[in-house]
Amino acid sequence: MGGKSMFESRMNHILNIILGQGIYTYKLKNSKTNLPLKVKAFKVEGKTKKGAIPVVRFKEDLLTPSGVKGYVVTSLESLTEDVDTLSHWSPNVFNYLTYTDDQRRYIKGFCCKFLNLLSNKIE
């Protein structure tokens, strides 16, 4: 299983379903996954367009005077590593997300025109 715990494997599977396989499996940089698995995944995933999701650590960060304080996630590996420290994240995948400041603390781009994949409503 490449060193993943059972929790991480299950979490990746659940998140992949929710996100409709809209983001990469592994980080492009600083991945903890072994190279052969990473290369194999990128060969498969490189054939489809992938996006990004916005995440925030605290509910208060959704409405700050400077905008949404958070960061951009482009891989399941990153989301799984951080999921227990996040208060909110979008199940919708966007084509374009960026930062509004040089310190990369405030994000923008999560509007309908940049929506890549609208996740199904899960009941």
mmCIF file with all atom_site columns, C-alpha atoms in Angstrom:
data_model
loop_
_atom_site.group_PDB
_atom_site.id
_atom_site.type_symbol
_atom_site.label_atom_id
_atom_site.label_alt_id
_atom_site.label_comp_id
_atom_site.label_asym_id
_atom_site.label_entity_id
_atom_site.label_seq_id
_atom_site.pdbx_PDB_ins_code
_atom_site.Cartn_x
_atom_site.Cartn_y
_atom_site.Cartn_z
_atom_site.occupancy
_atom_site.B_iso_or_equiv
_atom_site.pdbx_formal_charge
_atom_site.auth_seq_id
_atom_site.auth_comp_id
_atom_site.auth_asym_id
_atom_site.auth_atom_id
_atom_site.pdbx_PDB_model_num
ATOM 1   C CA . MET A 1 1   ? 0.000   0.000  0.000   1.00 0.00 ? 1   MET A CA 1
ATOM 2   C CA . GLY A 1 2   ? 2.985   2.345  -0.255  1.00 0.00 ? 2   GLY A CA 1
ATOM 3   C CA . GLY A 1 3   ? 3.219   3.086  3.469   1.00 0.00 ? 3   GLY A CA 1
ATOM 4   C CA . LYS A 1 4   ? -0.310  4.453  3.834   1.00 0.00 ? 4   LYS A CA 1
ATOM 5   C CA . SER A 1 5   ? -2.340  3.631  6.885   1.00 0.00 ? 5   SER A CA 1
ATOM 6   C CA . MET A 1 6   ? -5.745  2.004  6.482   1.00 0.00 ? 6   MET A CA 1
ATOM 7   C CA . PHE A 1 7   ? -7.309  5.333  7.518   1.00 0.00 ? 7   PHE A CA 1
ATOM 8   C CA . GLU A 1 8   ? -5.448  7.254  4.803   1.00 0.00 ? 8   GLU A CA 1
ATOM 9   C CA . SER A 1 9   ? -6.422  4.709  2.159   1.00 0.00 ? 9   SER A CA 1
ATOM 10  C CA . ARG A 1 10  ? -10.089 4.848  3.117   1.00 0.00 ? 10  ARG A CA 1
ATOM 11  C CA . MET A 1 11  ? -10.016 8.628  3.407   1.00 0.00 ? 11  MET A CA 1
ATOM 12  C CA . ASN A 1 12  ? -8.444  8.928  -0.068  1.00 0.00 ? 12  ASN A CA 1
ATOM 13  C CA . HIS A 1 13  ? -11.123 6.647  -1.494  1.00 0.00 ? 13  HIS A CA 1
ATOM 14  C CA . ILE A 1 14  ? -13.966 8.630  0.093   1.00 0.00 ? 14  ILE A CA 1
ATOM 15  C CA . LEU A 1 15  ? -12.505 11.995 -0.902  1.00 0.00 ? 15  LEU A CA 1
ATOM 16  C CA . ASN A 1 16  ? -11.901 10.773 -4.460  1.00 0.00 ? 16  ASN A CA 1
ATOM 17  C CA . ILE A 1 17  ? -15.585 9.844  -4.744  1.00 0.00 ? 17  ILE A CA 1
ATOM 18  C CA . ILE A 1 18  ? -16.744 13.179 -3.317  1.00 0.00 ? 18  ILE A CA 1
ATOM 19  C CA . LEU A 1 19  ? -14.396 15.163 -5.565  1.00 0.00 ? 19  LEU A CA 1
ATOM 20  C CA . GLY A 1 20  ? -15.205 13.095 -8.655  1.00 0.00 ? 20  GLY A CA 1
ATOM 21  C CA . GLN A 1 21  ? -11.510 12.390 -9.277  1.00 0.00 ? 21  GLN A CA 1
ATOM 22  C CA . GLY A 1 22  ? -11.141 16.098 -10.056 1.00 0.00 ? 22  GLY A CA 1
ATOM 23  C CA . ILE A 1 23  ? -7.774  16.640 -8.350  1.00 0.00 ? 23  ILE A CA 1
ATOM 24  C CA . TYR A 1 24  ? -4.470  14.777 -8.529  1.00 0.00 ? 24  TYR A CA 1
ATOM 25  C CA . THR A 1 25  ? -3.841  11.779 -6.298  1.00 0.00 ? 25  THR A CA 1
ATOM 26  C CA . TYR A 1 26  ? -0.322  12.833 -5.299  1.00 0.00 ? 26  TYR A CA 1
ATOM 27  C CA . LYS A 1 27  ? 1.416   16.159 -4.761  1.00 0.00 ? 27  LYS A CA 1
ATOM 28  C CA . LEU A 1 28  ? 3.481   17.456 -7.667  1.00 0.00 ? 28  LEU A CA 1
ATOM 29  C CA . LYS A 1 29  ? 6.204   18.559 -5.219  1.00 0.00 ? 29  LYS A CA 1
ATOM 30  C CA . ASN A 1 30  ? 7.281   17.169 -1.834  1.00 0.00 ? 30  ASN A CA 1
ATOM 31  C CA . SER A 1 31  ? 5.222   14.008 -2.120  1.00 0.00 ? 31  SER A CA 1
ATOM 32  C CA . LYS A 1 32  ? 5.825   11.274 0.440   1.00 0.00 ? 32  LYS A CA 1
ATOM 33  C CA . THR A 1 33  ? 4.767   8.629  -2.082  1.00 0.00 ? 33  THR A CA 1
ATOM 34  C CA . ASN A 1 34  ? 7.368   6.436  -3.721  1.00 0.00 ? 34  ASN A CA 1
ATOM 35  C CA . LEU A 1 35  ? 8.321   7.437  -7.259  1.00 0.00 ? 35  LEU A CA 1
ATOM 36  C CA . PRO A 1 36  ? 6.958   4.402  -9.177  1.00 0.00 ? 36  PRO A CA 1
ATOM 37  C CA . LEU A 1 37  ? 3.443   4.896  -7.719  1.00 0.00 ? 37  LEU A CA 1
ATOM 38  C CA . LYS A 1 38  ? 3.585   8.617  -8.390  1.00 0.00 ? 38  LYS A CA 1
ATOM 39  C CA . VAL A 1 39  ? 4.709   8.135  -12.020 1.00 0.00 ? 39  VAL A CA 1
ATOM 40  C CA . LYS A 1 40  ? 2.013   5.528  -12.635 1.00 0.00 ? 40  LYS A CA 1
ATOM 41  C CA . ALA A 1 41  ? -0.697  7.829  -11.256 1.00 0.00 ? 41  ALA A CA 1
ATOM 42  C CA . PHE A 1 42  ? 0.483   10.835 -13.287 1.00 0.00 ? 42  PHE A CA 1
ATOM 43  C CA . LYS A 1 43  ? 0.472   8.780  -16.500 1.00 0.00 ? 43  LYS A CA 1
ATOM 44  C CA . VAL A 1 44  ? -3.194  7.950  -15.939 1.00 0.00 ? 44  VAL A CA 1
ATOM 45  C CA . GLU A 1 45  ? -4.229  11.341 -14.542 1.00 0.00 ? 45  GLU A CA 1
ATOM 46  C CA . GLY A 1 46  ? -2.348  13.313 -17.187 1.00 0.00 ? 46  GLY A CA 1
ATOM 47  C CA . LYS A 1 47  ? -5.002  12.326 -19.719 1.00 0.00 ? 47  LYS A CA 1
ATOM 48  C CA . THR A 1 48  ? -7.746  14.263 -17.919 1.00 0.00 ? 48  THR A CA 1
ATOM 49  C CA . LYS A 1 49  ? -8.010  17.851 -16.768 1.00 0.00 ? 49  LYS A CA 1
ATOM 50  C CA . LYS A 1 50  ? -7.527  18.303 -13.023 1.00 0.00 ? 50  LYS A CA 1
ATOM 51  C CA . GLY A 1 51  ? -8.406  21.268 -10.853 1.00 0.00 ? 51  GLY A CA 1
ATOM 52  C CA . ALA A 1 52  ? -8.102  22.596 -7.322  1.00 0.00 ? 52  ALA A CA 1
ATOM 53  C CA . ILE A 1 53  ? -10.225 23.146 -4.230  1.00 0.00 ? 53  ILE A CA 1
ATOM 54  C CA . PRO A 1 54  ? -10.169 25.969 -1.659  1.00 0.00 ? 54  PRO A CA 1
ATOM 55  C CA . VAL A 1 55  ? -9.753  25.067 2.018   1.00 0.00 ? 55  VAL A CA 1
ATOM 56  C CA . VAL A 1 56  ? -9.802  27.027 5.295   1.00 0.00 ? 56  VAL A CA 1
ATOM 57  C CA . ARG A 1 57  ? -8.630  26.165 8.796   1.00 0.00 ? 57  ARG A CA 1
ATOM 58  C CA . PHE A 1 58  ? -11.192 28.175 10.785  1.00 0.00 ? 58  PHE A CA 1
ATOM 59  C CA . LYS A 1 59  ? -14.827 29.150 10.122  1.00 0.00 ? 59  LYS A CA 1
ATOM 60  C CA . GLU A 1 60  ? -13.958 32.798 10.822  1.00 0.00 ? 60  GLU A CA 1
ATOM 61  C CA . ASP A 1 61  ? -11.539 32.704 7.864   1.00 0.00 ? 61  ASP A CA 1
ATOM 62  C CA . LEU A 1 62  ? -14.465 32.486 5.434   1.00 0.00 ? 62  LEU A CA 1
ATOM 63  C CA . LEU A 1 63  ? -15.446 36.120 6.074   1.00 0.00 ? 63  LEU A CA 1
ATOM 64  C CA . THR A 1 64  ? -12.462 38.337 6.765   1.00 0.00 ? 64  THR A CA 1
ATOM 65  C CA . PRO A 1 65  ? -12.162 41.985 5.635   1.00 0.00 ? 65  PRO A CA 1
ATOM 66  C CA . SER A 1 66  ? -9.499  40.908 3.105   1.00 0.00 ? 66  SER A CA 1
ATOM 67  C CA . GLY A 1 67  ? -11.515 37.982 1.721   1.00 0.00 ? 67  GLY A CA 1
ATOM 68  C CA . VAL A 1 68  ? -11.339 34.241 2.331   1.00 0.00 ? 68  VAL A CA 1
ATOM 69  C CA . LYS A 1 69  ? -8.233  33.305 4.300   1.00 0.00 ? 69  LYS A CA 1
ATOM 70  C CA . GLY A 1 70  ? -7.125  29.847 3.239   1.00 0.00 ? 70  GLY A CA 1
ATOM 71  C CA . TYR A 1 71  ? -5.117  27.954 0.677   1.00 0.00 ? 71  TYR A CA 1
ATOM 72  C CA . VAL A 1 72  ? -5.420  25.964 -2.529  1.00 0.00 ? 72  VAL A CA 1
ATOM 73  C CA . VAL A 1 73  ? -5.221  22.156 -2.584  1.00 0.00 ? 73  VAL A CA 1
ATOM 74  C CA . THR A 1 74  ? -4.534  20.276 -5.832  1.00 0.00 ? 74  THR A CA 1
ATOM 75  C CA . SER A 1 75  ? -4.037  16.706 -4.577  1.00 0.00 ? 75  SER A CA 1
ATOM 76  C CA . LEU A 1 76  ? -5.716  14.080 -2.430  1.00 0.00 ? 76  LEU A CA 1
ATOM 77  C CA . GLU A 1 77  ? -2.389  13.545 -0.687  1.00 0.00 ? 77  GLU A CA 1
ATOM 78  C CA . SER A 1 78  ? -2.393  17.165 0.563   1.00 0.00 ? 78  SER A CA 1
ATOM 79  C CA . LEU A 1 79  ? -6.060  17.079 1.513   1.00 0.00 ? 79  LEU A CA 1
ATOM 80  C CA . THR A 1 80  ? -5.677  13.807 3.421   1.00 0.00 ? 80  THR A CA 1
ATOM 81  C CA . GLU A 1 81  ? -2.630  15.140 5.294   1.00 0.00 ? 81  GLU A CA 1
ATOM 82  C CA . ASP A 1 82  ? -4.491  18.305 6.341   1.00 0.00 ? 82  ASP A CA 1
ATOM 83  C CA . VAL A 1 83  ? -8.103  17.131 6.622   1.00 0.00 ? 83  VAL A CA 1
ATOM 84  C CA . ASP A 1 84  ? -8.098  16.958 10.429  1.00 0.00 ? 84  ASP A CA 1
ATOM 85  C CA . THR A 1 85  ? -6.906  20.598 10.697  1.00 0.00 ? 85  THR A CA 1
ATOM 86  C CA . LEU A 1 86  ? -9.480  22.067 8.285   1.00 0.00 ? 86  LEU A CA 1
ATOM 87  C CA . SER A 1 87  ? -12.854 23.508 9.211   1.00 0.00 ? 87  SER A CA 1
ATOM 88  C CA . HIS A 1 88  ? -14.158 23.890 5.649   1.00 0.00 ? 88  HIS A CA 1
ATOM 89  C CA . TRP A 1 89  ? -13.277 22.720 2.149   1.00 0.00 ? 89  TRP A CA 1
ATOM 90  C CA . SER A 1 90  ? -15.202 22.739 -1.088  1.00 0.00 ? 90  SER A CA 1
ATOM 91  C CA . PRO A 1 91  ? -16.313 19.480 -2.702  1.00 0.00 ? 91  PRO A CA 1
ATOM 92  C CA . ASN A 1 92  ? -16.471 21.429 -5.973  1.00 0.00 ? 92  ASN A CA 1
ATOM 93  C CA . VAL A 1 93  ? -13.352 21.426 -8.132  1.00 0.00 ? 93  VAL A CA 1
ATOM 94  C CA . PHE A 1 94  ? -12.301 24.679 -9.795  1.00 0.00 ? 94  PHE A CA 1
ATOM 95  C CA . ASN A 1 95  ? -10.222 25.342 -12.938 1.00 0.00 ? 95  ASN A CA 1
ATOM 96  C CA . TYR A 1 96  ? -8.728  28.488 -11.489 1.00 0.00 ? 96  TYR A CA 1
ATOM 97  C CA . LEU A 1 97  ? -7.891  29.418 -7.913  1.00 0.00 ? 97  LEU A CA 1
ATOM 98  C CA . THR A 1 98  ? -5.261  31.940 -6.944  1.00 0.00 ? 98  THR A CA 1
ATOM 99  C CA . TYR A 1 99  ? -4.153  34.176 -4.112  1.00 0.00 ? 99  TYR A CA 1
ATOM 100 C CA . THR A 1 100 ? -4.958  37.857 -3.702  1.00 0.00 ? 100 THR A CA 1
ATOM 101 C CA . ASP A 1 101 ? -1.827  38.716 -1.718  1.00 0.00 ? 101 ASP A CA 1
ATOM 102 C CA . ASP A 1 102 ? 1.920   38.089 -2.017  1.00 0.00 ? 102 ASP A CA 1
ATOM 103 C CA . GLN A 1 103 ? 1.986   36.089 1.232   1.00 0.00 ? 103 GLN A CA 1
ATOM 104 C CA . ARG A 1 104 ? -0.507  33.597 -0.305  1.00 0.00 ? 104 ARG A CA 1
ATOM 105 C CA . ARG A 1 105 ? -2.978  33.794 2.563   1.00 0.00 ? 105 ARG A CA 1
ATOM 106 C CA . TYR A 1 106 ? -6.164  34.928 0.828   1.00 0.00 ? 106 TYR A CA 1
ATOM 107 C CA . ILE A 1 107 ? -7.745  33.014 -2.048  1.00 0.00 ? 107 ILE A CA 1
ATOM 108 C CA . LYS A 1 108 ? -10.007 33.928 -4.935  1.00 0.00 ? 108 LYS A CA 1
ATOM 109 C CA . GLY A 1 109 ? -11.443 32.270 -8.010  1.00 0.00 ? 109 GLY A CA 1
ATOM 110 C CA . PHE A 1 110 ? -14.179 30.102 -6.541  1.00 0.00 ? 110 PHE A CA 1
ATOM 111 C CA . CYS A 1 111 ? -17.024 31.314 -8.696  1.00 0.00 ? 111 CYS A CA 1
ATOM 112 C CA . CYS A 1 112 ? -19.229 29.617 -11.295 1.00 0.00 ? 112 CYS A CA 1
ATOM 113 C CA . LYS A 1 113 ? -17.162 30.606 -14.331 1.00 0.00 ? 113 LYS A CA 1
ATOM 114 C CA . PHE A 1 114 ? -14.135 28.740 -12.939 1.00 0.00 ? 114 PHE A CA 1
ATOM 115 C CA . LEU A 1 115 ? -16.071 25.675 -11.826 1.00 0.00 ? 115 LEU A CA 1
ATOM 116 C CA . ASN A 1 116 ? -14.517 22.517 -13.287 1.00 0.00 ? 116 ASN A CA 1
ATOM 117 C CA . LEU A 1 117 ? -16.617 19.879 -11.587 1.00 0.00 ? 117 LEU A CA 1
ATOM 118 C CA . LEU A 1 118 ? -19.800 20.334 -9.607  1.00 0.00 ? 118 LEU A CA 1
ATOM 119 C CA . SER A 1 119 ? -19.973 17.462 -7.152  1.00 0.00 ? 119 SER A CA 1
ATOM 120 C CA . ASN A 1 120 ? -23.218 15.572 -6.769  1.00 0.00 ? 120 ASN A CA 1
ATOM 121 C CA . LYS A 1 121 ? -25.353 16.254 -3.749  1.00 0.00 ? 121 LYS A CA 1
ATOM 122 C CA . ILE A 1 122 ? -24.709 13.479 -1.276  1.00 0.00 ? 122 ILE A CA 1
ATOM 123 C CA . GLU A 1 123 ? -27.619 12.481 0.951   1.00 0.00 ? 123 GLU A CA 1
#
